[in-house]
Short mmCIF file of C-alpha atoms in Angstrom, two decimals:
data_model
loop_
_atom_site.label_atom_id
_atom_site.label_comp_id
_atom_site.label_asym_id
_atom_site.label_seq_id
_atom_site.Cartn_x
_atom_site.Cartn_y
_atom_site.Cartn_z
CA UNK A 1 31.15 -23.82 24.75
CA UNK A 2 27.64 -22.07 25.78
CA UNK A 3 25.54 -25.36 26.60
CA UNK A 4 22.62 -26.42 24.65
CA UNK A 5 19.45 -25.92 26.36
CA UNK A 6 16.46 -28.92 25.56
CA UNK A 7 16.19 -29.96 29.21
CA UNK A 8 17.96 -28.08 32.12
CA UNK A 9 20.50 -25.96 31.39
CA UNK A 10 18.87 -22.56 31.05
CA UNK A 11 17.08 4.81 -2.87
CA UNK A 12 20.38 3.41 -4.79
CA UNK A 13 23.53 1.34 -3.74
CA UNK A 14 26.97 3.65 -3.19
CA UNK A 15 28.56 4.45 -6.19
CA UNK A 16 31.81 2.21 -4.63
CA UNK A 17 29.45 -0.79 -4.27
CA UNK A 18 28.21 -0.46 -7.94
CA UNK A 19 31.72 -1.29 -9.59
CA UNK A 20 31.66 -5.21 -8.13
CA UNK A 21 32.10 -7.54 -11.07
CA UNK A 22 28.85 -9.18 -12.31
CA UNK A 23 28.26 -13.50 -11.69
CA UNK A 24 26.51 -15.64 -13.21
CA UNK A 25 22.90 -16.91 -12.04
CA UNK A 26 22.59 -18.28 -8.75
CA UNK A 27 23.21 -22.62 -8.59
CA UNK A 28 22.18 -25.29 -6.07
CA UNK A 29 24.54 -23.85 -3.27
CA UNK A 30 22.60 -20.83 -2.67
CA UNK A 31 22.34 -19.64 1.26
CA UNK A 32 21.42 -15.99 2.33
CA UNK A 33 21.46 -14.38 6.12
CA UNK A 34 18.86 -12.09 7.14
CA UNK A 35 19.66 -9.40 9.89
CA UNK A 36 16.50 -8.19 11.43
CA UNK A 37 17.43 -5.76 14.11
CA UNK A 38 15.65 -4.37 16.97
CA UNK A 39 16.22 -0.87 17.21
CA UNK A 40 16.13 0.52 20.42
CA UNK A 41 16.82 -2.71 22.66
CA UNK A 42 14.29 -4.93 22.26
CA UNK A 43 13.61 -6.40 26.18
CA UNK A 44 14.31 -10.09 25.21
CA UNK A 45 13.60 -11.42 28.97
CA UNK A 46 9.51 -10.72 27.91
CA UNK A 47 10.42 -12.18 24.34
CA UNK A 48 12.04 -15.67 25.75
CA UNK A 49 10.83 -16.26 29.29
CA UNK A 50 11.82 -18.81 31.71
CA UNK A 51 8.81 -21.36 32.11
CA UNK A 52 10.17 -23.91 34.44
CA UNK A 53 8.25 -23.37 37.38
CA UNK A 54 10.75 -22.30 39.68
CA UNK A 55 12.85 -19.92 37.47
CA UNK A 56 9.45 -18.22 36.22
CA UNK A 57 8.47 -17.22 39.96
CA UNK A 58 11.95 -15.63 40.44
CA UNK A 59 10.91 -13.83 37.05
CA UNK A 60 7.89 -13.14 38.05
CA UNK A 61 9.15 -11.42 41.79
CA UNK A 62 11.12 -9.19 40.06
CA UNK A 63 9.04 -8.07 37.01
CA UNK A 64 5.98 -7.11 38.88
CA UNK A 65 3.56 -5.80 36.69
CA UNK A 66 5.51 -6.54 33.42
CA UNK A 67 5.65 -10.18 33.88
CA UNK A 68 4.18 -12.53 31.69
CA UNK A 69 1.81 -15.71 33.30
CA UNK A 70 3.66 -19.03 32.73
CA UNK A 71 0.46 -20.35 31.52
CA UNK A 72 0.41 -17.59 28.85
CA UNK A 73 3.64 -18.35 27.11
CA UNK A 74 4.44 -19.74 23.83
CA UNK A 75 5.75 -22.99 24.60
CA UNK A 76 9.37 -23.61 23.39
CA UNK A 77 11.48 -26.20 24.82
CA UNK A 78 10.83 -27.35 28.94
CA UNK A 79 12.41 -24.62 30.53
CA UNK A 80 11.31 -21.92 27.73
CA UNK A 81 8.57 -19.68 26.50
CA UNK A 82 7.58 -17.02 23.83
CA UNK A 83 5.54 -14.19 24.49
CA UNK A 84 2.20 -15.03 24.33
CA UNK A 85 2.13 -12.38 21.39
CA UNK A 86 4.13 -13.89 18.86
CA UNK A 87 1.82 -16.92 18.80
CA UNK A 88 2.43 -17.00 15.04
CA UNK A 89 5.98 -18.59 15.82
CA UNK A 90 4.88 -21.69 17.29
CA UNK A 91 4.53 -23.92 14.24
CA UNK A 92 7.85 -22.67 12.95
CA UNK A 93 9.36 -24.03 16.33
CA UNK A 94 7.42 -27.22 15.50
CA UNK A 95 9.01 -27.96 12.65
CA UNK A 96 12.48 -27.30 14.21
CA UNK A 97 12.81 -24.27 12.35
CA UNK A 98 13.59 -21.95 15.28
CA UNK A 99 15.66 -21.48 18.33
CA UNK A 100 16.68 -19.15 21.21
CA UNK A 101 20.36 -18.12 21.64
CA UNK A 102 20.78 -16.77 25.54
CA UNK A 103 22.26 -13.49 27.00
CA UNK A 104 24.13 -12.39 23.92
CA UNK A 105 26.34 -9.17 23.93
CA UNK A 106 29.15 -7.55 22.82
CA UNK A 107 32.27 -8.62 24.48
CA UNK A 108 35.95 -8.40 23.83
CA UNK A 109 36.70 -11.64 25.59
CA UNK A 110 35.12 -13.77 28.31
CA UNK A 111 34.39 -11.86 31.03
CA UNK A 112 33.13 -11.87 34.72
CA UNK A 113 31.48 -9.98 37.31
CA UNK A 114 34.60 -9.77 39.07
CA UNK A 115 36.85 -8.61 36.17
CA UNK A 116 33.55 -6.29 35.20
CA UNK A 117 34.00 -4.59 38.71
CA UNK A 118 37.76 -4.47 39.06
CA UNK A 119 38.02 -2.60 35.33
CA UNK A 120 39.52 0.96 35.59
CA UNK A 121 38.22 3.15 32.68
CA UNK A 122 39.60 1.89 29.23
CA UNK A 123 39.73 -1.44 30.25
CA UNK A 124 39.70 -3.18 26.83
CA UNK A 125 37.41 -6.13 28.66
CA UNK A 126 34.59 -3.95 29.12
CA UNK A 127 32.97 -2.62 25.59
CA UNK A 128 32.59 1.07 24.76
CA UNK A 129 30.26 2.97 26.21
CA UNK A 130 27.95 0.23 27.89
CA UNK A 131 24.15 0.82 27.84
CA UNK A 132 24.41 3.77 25.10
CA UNK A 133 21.85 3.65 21.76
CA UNK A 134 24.31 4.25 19.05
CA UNK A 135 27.50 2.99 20.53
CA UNK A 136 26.24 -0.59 20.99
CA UNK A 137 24.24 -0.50 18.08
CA UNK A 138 27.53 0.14 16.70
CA UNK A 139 29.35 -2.50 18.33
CA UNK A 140 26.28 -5.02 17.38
CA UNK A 141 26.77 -4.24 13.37
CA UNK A 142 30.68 -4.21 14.12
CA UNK A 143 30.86 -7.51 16.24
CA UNK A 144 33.49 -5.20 17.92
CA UNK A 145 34.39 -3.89 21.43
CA UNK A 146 35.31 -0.60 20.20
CA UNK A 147 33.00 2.14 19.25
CA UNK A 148 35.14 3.51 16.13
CA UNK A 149 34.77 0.49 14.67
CA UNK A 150 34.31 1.67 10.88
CA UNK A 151 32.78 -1.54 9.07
CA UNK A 152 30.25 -3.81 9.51
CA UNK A 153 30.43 -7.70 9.92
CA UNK A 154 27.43 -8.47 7.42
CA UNK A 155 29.84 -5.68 5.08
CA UNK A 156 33.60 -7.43 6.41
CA UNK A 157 31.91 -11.07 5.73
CA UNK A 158 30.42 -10.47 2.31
CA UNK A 159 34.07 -8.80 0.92
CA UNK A 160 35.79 -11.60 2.44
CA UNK A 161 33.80 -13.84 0.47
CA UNK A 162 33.78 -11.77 -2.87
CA UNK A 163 29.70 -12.06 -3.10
CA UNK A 164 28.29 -10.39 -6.27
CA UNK A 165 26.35 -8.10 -4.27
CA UNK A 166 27.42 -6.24 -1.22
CA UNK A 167 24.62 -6.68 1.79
CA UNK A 168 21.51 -5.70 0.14
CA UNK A 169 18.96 -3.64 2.71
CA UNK A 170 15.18 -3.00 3.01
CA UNK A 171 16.11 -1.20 6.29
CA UNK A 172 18.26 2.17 5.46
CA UNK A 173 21.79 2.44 5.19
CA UNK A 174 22.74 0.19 7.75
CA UNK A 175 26.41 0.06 9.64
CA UNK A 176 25.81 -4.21 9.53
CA UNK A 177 26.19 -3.96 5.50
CA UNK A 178 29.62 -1.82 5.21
CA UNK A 179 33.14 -2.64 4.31
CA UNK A 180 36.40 -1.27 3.48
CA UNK A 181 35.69 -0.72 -0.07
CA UNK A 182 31.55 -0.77 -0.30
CA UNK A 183 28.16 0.34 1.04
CA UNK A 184 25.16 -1.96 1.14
CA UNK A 185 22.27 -1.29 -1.27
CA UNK A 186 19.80 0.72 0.38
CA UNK A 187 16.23 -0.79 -1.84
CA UNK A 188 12.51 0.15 -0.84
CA UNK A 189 9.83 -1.64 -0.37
CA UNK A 190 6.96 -3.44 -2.71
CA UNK A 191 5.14 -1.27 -4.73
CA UNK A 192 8.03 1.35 -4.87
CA UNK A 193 9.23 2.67 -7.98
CA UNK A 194 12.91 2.00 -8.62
CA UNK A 195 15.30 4.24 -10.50
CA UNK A 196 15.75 8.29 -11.17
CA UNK A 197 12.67 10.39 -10.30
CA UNK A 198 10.66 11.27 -13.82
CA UNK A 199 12.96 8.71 -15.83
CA UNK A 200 11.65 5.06 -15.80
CA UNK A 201 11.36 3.19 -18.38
CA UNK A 202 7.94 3.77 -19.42
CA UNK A 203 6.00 1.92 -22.45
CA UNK A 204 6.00 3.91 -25.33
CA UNK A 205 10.24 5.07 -25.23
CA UNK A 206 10.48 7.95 -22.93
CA UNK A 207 11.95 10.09 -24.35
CA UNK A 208 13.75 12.04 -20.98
CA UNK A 209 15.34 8.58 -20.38
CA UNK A 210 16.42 8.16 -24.29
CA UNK A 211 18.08 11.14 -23.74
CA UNK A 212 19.75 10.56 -19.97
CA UNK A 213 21.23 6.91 -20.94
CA UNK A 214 22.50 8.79 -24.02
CA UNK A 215 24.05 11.68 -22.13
CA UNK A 216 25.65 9.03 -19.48
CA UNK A 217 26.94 6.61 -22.45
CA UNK A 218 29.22 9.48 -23.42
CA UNK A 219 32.74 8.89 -22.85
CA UNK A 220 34.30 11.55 -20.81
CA UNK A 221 38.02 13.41 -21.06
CA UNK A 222 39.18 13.19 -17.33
CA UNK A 223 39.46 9.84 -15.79
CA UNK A 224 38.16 11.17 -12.86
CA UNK A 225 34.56 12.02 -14.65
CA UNK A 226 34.29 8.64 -16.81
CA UNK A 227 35.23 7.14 -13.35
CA UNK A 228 32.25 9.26 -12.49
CA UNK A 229 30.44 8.40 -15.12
CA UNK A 230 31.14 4.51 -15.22
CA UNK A 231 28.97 4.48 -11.65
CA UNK A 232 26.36 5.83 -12.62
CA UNK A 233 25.85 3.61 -15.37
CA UNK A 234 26.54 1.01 -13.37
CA UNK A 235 23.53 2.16 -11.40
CA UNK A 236 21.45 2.40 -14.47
CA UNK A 237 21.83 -0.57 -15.15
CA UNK A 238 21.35 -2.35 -11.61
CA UNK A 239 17.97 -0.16 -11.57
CA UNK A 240 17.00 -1.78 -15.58
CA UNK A 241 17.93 -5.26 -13.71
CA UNK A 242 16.01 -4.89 -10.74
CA UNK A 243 13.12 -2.36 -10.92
CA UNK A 244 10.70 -5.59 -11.74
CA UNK A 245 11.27 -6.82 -8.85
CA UNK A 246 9.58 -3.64 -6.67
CA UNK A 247 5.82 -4.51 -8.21
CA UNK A 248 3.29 -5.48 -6.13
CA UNK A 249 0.09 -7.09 -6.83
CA UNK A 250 -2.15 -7.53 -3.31
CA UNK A 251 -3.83 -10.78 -5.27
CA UNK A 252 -2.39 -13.91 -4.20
CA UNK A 253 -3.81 -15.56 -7.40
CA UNK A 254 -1.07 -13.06 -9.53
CA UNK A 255 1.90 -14.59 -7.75
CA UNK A 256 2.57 -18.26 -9.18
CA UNK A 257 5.32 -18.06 -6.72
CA UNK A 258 3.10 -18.37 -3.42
CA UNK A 259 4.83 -15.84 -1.92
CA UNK A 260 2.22 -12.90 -1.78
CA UNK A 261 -0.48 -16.25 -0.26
CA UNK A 262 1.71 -16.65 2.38
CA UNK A 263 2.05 -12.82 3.65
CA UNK A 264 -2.36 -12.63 2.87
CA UNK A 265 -2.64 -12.97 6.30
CA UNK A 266 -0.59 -9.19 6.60
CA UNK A 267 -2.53 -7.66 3.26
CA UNK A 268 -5.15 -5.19 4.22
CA UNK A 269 -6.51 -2.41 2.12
CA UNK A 270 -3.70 -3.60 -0.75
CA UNK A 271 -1.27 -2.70 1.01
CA UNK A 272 1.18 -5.05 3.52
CA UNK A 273 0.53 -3.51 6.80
CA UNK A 274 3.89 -3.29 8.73
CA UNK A 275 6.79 -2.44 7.65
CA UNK A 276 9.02 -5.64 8.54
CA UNK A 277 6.35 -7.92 7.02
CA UNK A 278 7.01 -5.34 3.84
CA UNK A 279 10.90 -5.74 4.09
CA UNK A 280 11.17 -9.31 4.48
CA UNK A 281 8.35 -9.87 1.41
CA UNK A 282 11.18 -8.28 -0.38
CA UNK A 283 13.70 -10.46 0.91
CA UNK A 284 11.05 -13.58 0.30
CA UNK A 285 11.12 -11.37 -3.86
CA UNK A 286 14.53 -11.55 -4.47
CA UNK A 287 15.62 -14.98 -2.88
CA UNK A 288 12.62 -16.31 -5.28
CA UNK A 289 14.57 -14.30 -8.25
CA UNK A 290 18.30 -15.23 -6.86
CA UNK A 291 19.40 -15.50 -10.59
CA UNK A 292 17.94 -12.15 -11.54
CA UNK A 293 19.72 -10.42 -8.15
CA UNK A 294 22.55 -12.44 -9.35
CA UNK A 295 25.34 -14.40 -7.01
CA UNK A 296 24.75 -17.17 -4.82
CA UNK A 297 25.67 -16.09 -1.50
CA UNK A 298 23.61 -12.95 -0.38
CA UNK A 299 22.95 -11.09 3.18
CA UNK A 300 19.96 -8.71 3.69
CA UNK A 301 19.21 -6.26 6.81
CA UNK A 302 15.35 -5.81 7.28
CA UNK A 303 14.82 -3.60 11.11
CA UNK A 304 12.43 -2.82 13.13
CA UNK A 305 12.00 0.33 15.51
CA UNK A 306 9.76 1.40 18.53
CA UNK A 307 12.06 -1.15 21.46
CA UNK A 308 13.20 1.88 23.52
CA UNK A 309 10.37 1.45 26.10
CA UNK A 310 11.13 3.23 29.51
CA UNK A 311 7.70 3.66 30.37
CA UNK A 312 4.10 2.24 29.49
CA UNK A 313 5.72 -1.06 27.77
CA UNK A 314 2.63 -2.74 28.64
CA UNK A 315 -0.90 -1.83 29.07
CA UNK A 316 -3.88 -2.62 30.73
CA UNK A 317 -2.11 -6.20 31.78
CA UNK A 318 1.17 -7.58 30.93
CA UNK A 319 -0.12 -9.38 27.56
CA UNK A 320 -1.29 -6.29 26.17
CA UNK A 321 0.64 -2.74 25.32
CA UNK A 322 3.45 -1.61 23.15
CA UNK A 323 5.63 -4.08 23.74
CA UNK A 324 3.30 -7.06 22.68
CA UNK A 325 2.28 -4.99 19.54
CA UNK A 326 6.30 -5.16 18.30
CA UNK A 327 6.80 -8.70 19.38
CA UNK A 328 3.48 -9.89 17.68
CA UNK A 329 4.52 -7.73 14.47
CA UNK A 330 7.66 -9.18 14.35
CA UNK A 331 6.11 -12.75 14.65
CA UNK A 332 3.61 -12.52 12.45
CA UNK A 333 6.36 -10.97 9.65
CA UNK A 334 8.43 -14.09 10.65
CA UNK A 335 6.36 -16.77 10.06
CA UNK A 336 5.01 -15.51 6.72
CA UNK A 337 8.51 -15.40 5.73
CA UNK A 338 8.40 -18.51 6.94
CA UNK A 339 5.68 -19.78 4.63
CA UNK A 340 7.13 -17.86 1.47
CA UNK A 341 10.43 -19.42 2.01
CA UNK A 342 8.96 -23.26 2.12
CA UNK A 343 6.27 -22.11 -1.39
CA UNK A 344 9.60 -21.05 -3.10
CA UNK A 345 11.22 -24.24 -2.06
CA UNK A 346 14.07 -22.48 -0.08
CA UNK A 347 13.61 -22.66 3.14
CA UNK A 348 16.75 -24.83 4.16
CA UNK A 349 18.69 -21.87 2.40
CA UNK A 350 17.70 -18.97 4.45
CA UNK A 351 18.58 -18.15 7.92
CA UNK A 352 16.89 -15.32 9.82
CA UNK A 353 18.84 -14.04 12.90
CA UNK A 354 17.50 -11.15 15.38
CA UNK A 355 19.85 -8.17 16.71
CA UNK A 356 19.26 -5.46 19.03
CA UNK A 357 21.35 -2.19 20.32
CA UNK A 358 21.07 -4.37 24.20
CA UNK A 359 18.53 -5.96 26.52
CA UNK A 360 16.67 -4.22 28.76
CA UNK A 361 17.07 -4.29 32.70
CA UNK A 362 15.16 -6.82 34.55
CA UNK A 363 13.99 -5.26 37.27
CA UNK A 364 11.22 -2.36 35.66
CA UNK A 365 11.76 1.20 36.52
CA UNK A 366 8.44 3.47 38.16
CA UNK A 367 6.57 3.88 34.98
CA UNK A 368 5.91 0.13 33.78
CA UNK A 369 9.19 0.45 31.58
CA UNK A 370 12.65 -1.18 31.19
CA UNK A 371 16.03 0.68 31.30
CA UNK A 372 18.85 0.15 29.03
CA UNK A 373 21.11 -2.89 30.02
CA UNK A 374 23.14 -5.06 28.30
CA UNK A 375 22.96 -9.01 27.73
CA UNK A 376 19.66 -10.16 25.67
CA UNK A 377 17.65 -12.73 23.62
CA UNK A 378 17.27 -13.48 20.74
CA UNK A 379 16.08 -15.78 17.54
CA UNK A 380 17.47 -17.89 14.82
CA UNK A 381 15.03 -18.87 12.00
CA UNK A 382 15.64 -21.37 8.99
CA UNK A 383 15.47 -24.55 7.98
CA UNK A 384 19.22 -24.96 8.75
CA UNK A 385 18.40 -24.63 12.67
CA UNK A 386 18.88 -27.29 14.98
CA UNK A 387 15.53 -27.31 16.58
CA UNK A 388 14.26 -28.68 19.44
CA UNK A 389 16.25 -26.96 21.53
CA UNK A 390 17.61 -23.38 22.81
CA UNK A 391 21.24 -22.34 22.53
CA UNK A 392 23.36 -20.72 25.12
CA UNK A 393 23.11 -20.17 29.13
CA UNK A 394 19.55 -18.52 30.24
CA UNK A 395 20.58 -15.42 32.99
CA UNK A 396 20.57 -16.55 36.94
CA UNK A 397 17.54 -14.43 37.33
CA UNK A 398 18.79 -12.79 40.59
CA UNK A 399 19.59 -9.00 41.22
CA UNK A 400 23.14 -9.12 42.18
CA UNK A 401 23.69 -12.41 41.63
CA UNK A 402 27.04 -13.53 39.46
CA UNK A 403 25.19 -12.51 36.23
CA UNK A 404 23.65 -8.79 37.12
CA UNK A 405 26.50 -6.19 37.00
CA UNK A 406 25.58 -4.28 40.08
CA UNK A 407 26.58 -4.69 43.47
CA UNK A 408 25.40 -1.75 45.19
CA UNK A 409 21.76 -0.99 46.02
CA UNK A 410 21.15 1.38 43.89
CA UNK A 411 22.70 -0.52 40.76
CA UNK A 412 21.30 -3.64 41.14
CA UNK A 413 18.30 -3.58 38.11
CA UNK A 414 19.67 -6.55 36.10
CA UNK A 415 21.96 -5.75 33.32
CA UNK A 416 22.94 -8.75 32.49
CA UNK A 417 27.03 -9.15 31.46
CA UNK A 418 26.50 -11.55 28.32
CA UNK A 419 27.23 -15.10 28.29
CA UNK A 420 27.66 -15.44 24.20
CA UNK A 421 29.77 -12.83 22.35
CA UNK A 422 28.56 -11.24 19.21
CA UNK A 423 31.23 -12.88 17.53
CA UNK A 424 30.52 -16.02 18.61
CA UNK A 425 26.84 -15.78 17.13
CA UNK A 426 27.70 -14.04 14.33
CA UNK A 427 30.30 -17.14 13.60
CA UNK A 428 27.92 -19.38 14.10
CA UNK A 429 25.97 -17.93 11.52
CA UNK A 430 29.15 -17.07 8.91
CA UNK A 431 30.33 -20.53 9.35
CA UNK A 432 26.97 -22.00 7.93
CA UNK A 433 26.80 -19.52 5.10
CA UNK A 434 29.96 -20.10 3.77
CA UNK A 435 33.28 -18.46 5.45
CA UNK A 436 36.42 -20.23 6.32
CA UNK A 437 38.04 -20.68 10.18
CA UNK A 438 40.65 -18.47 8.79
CA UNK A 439 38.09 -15.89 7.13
CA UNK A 440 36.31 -15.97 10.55
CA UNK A 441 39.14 -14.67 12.14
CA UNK A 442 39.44 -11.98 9.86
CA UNK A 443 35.78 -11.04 9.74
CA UNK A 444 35.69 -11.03 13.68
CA UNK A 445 38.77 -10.18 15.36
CA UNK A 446 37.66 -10.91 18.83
CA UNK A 447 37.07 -14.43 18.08
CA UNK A 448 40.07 -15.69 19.16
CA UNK A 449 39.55 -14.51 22.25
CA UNK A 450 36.85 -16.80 23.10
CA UNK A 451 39.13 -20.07 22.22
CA UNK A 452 38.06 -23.41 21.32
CA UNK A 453 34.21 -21.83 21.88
CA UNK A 454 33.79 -20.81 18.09
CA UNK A 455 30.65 -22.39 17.15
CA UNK A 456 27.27 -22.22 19.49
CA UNK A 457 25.97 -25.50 17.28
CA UNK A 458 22.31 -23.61 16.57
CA UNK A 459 22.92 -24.57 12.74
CA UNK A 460 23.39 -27.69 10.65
CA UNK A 461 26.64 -27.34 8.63
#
């Protein structure tokens, strides 16, 4: 089991998606996952940096002009730091609401630098096409090893659990939210009008959408059409449900709610001003109105691009540049989630978990930039965390050491082969929200493979 770290170990849904049955409101067991994923491989090592004296010097010999000064970082536990950007997460580590899982990756089954080196091509050990964009973006949302992998394990988990609603995104059409037999919703964001273009459901009747909800009431000959038919008044009718829920008023005093206070800080010109902070204010929207949304187990997928830095990833110094501007984005959009989950009174309900496509190699490349590698960081937020603490087995920060995948001069950048499976994370986090050991096994096949080391311990049951 990957050792705990607090001292010194380092538009409109598919049509398929449409047809699930209706619930009643929301109860008292409510819990909801939030994906927020990194697109374009987020370099964790300058997001969760050693800060143990000795460990941040090796860092710091390798990173050259990329590295972070110890003194700047983000205190998290002893041996831990944030970048200095996403100063807006420190009070949410305070309260124990946040924690670092280490060197996560995809992974068929424990594996070593040995067995890495001795695979021959197709070696199911090794994942699909290592250090690719799409392919381990694909084999993040799958929790798989293969590529082809159709569905994804937000999509596999939320069938397996017969939610109300399939995974409901602020992000685009995610792989994360499919499954077998649905799509997630694909929403936008506050302010956005929700339903068919020139037919909401304005005040006097409309008359255009009188006459649509007439024309799609009909009953239709062929199975096939009514089948037809039957979706899109199922969509109708998710849009009449929902659309409310899309306003936005910039005025904290109009939201009783204290959601819109809590993202003020983010509210410029009336407008939210990045699009994560705008995503998860929906989230923050339709926890607050679970019984509106309807069922009490829910996953969203909120993302973020911009990660795919090969060159200029900082700027005049280390603390400044491209890089920093994503991580302090994403902080800032965290914490005011953060503060709109504890005014709505649910914050021990949500649980806010980062993904990316990989890490980024340690050592930088010519132009101030990171290459694609494998093994990364990343972030747990909720109420539900075990605080105090980080999760997981921090890197050996050495190039060609046991963790680094090269051996050979030229290869040896630091692409680190992952401690933690996906699956292991992701049952970590499935566990907590509601699925069975069985249904684990079923939502992640690999898991098996990784024996009695099923549950990293970041959450309270």
């Amino acid at each position: 089991l990957p050792a705990k770290s607090g001292k010194n170990t380092s538009g409109l849904a598919s049509a398929s998606s449409l047809l699930l049955p209706s619930a009643s409101a929301a109860g008292e067991d409510y819990k909801a996952l939030v994906c927020l994923f990194f697109y374009g491989g987020n370099d964790g090592l300058n997001m969760v940096v050693p800060r143990d004296a000795t460990r941040h010097a090796q860092y710091a010999a390798v990173r050259g002009a990329l590295a972070l000064p110890r003194t700047s970082l983000v205190g998290l536990d002893a041996n831990h730091g944030l970048h200095p950007a996403m100063a807006a997460l420190a009070p949410v580590w305070a309260e124990g609401a946040l924690t670092a899982v280490h060197n996560v990756g995809p992974l068929h089954a424990p594996l070593s630098k040995a067995q890495y080196r001795a695979a021959v091509n197709g070696d199911p050990l090794v994942p699909d096409n290592l250090f690719s964009h799409s392919d381990q973006q694909v084999l993040w949302s799958a929790a798989a090893s293969s590529a082809m992998e159709r569905t994804g394990w937000g999509g596999r988990a939320s069938a397996l659990l017969g939610t109300t609603n399939p995974v409901i995104s602020f992000g685009g059409n995610a792989h994360f939210g499919l499954s077998d037999t649905a799509s997630p919703w694909v929403l936008p964001g506050p302010g956005s009008n929700f339903g068919a273009d020139g037919y909401f459901n304005w005040t006097p009747v409309n008359a255009r959408r009188t006459a649509l909800n007439a024309l799609m009431a009909e009953r239709q000959k062929s199975p096939l059409t009514e089948a037809y038919a039957q979706q899109q008044r199922s969509a109708q009718a998710l849009e009449t449900r929902l659309g409310s829920l899309f306003s936005f008023n910039p005025d904290p005093a109009a939201d009783p709610t204290g959601i819109t206070a809590a993202f003020a800080p983010l509210i410029s010109g009336g407008e939210i001003t990045t699009s994560v902070a705008q995503q998860l204010y929906q989230v923050a929207r339709f926890v607050a109105n679970r019984s509106t949304v309807q069922g009490n187990r829910q996953v969203f997928f909120v993302q973020m691009g911009g990660f795919d830095l090969h060159a200029n990833q900082v700027g005049t110094s280390a603390l400044d540049g491209a890089h920093a501007g994503l991580m302090g984005a994403a902080a800032d959009a965290m914490a005011a989630f953060w503060r709109a989950l504890k005014a709505i009174g649910m914050g021990n309900q949500v649980t806010v978990f980062t993904q990316s496509d990989f890490g980024r190699t340690f050592k930088p490349n010519d132009t101030n930039g990171t290459d694609h590698a494998w093994g990364n960081e990343h972030l747990v937020m909720g109420g539900a965390v075990q605080g105090a603490a980080t999760y997981g087995r921090y890197p050996t920060l050495a190039l060609g050491g046991p963790d680094d995948v090269g051996v050979d001069a030229w290869e040896l950048q630091g692409r680190w082969i992952p401690a933690v499976s996906v699956d292991q994370y992701a049952a970590t986090l499935l566990r907590w929200w509601g699925l069975t050991e069985p249904q684990l096994d079923t939502a992640l096949p690999n898991l098996a493979n990784f024996g009695s080391a099923r549950n990293l311990g970041f959450l309270r049951a």
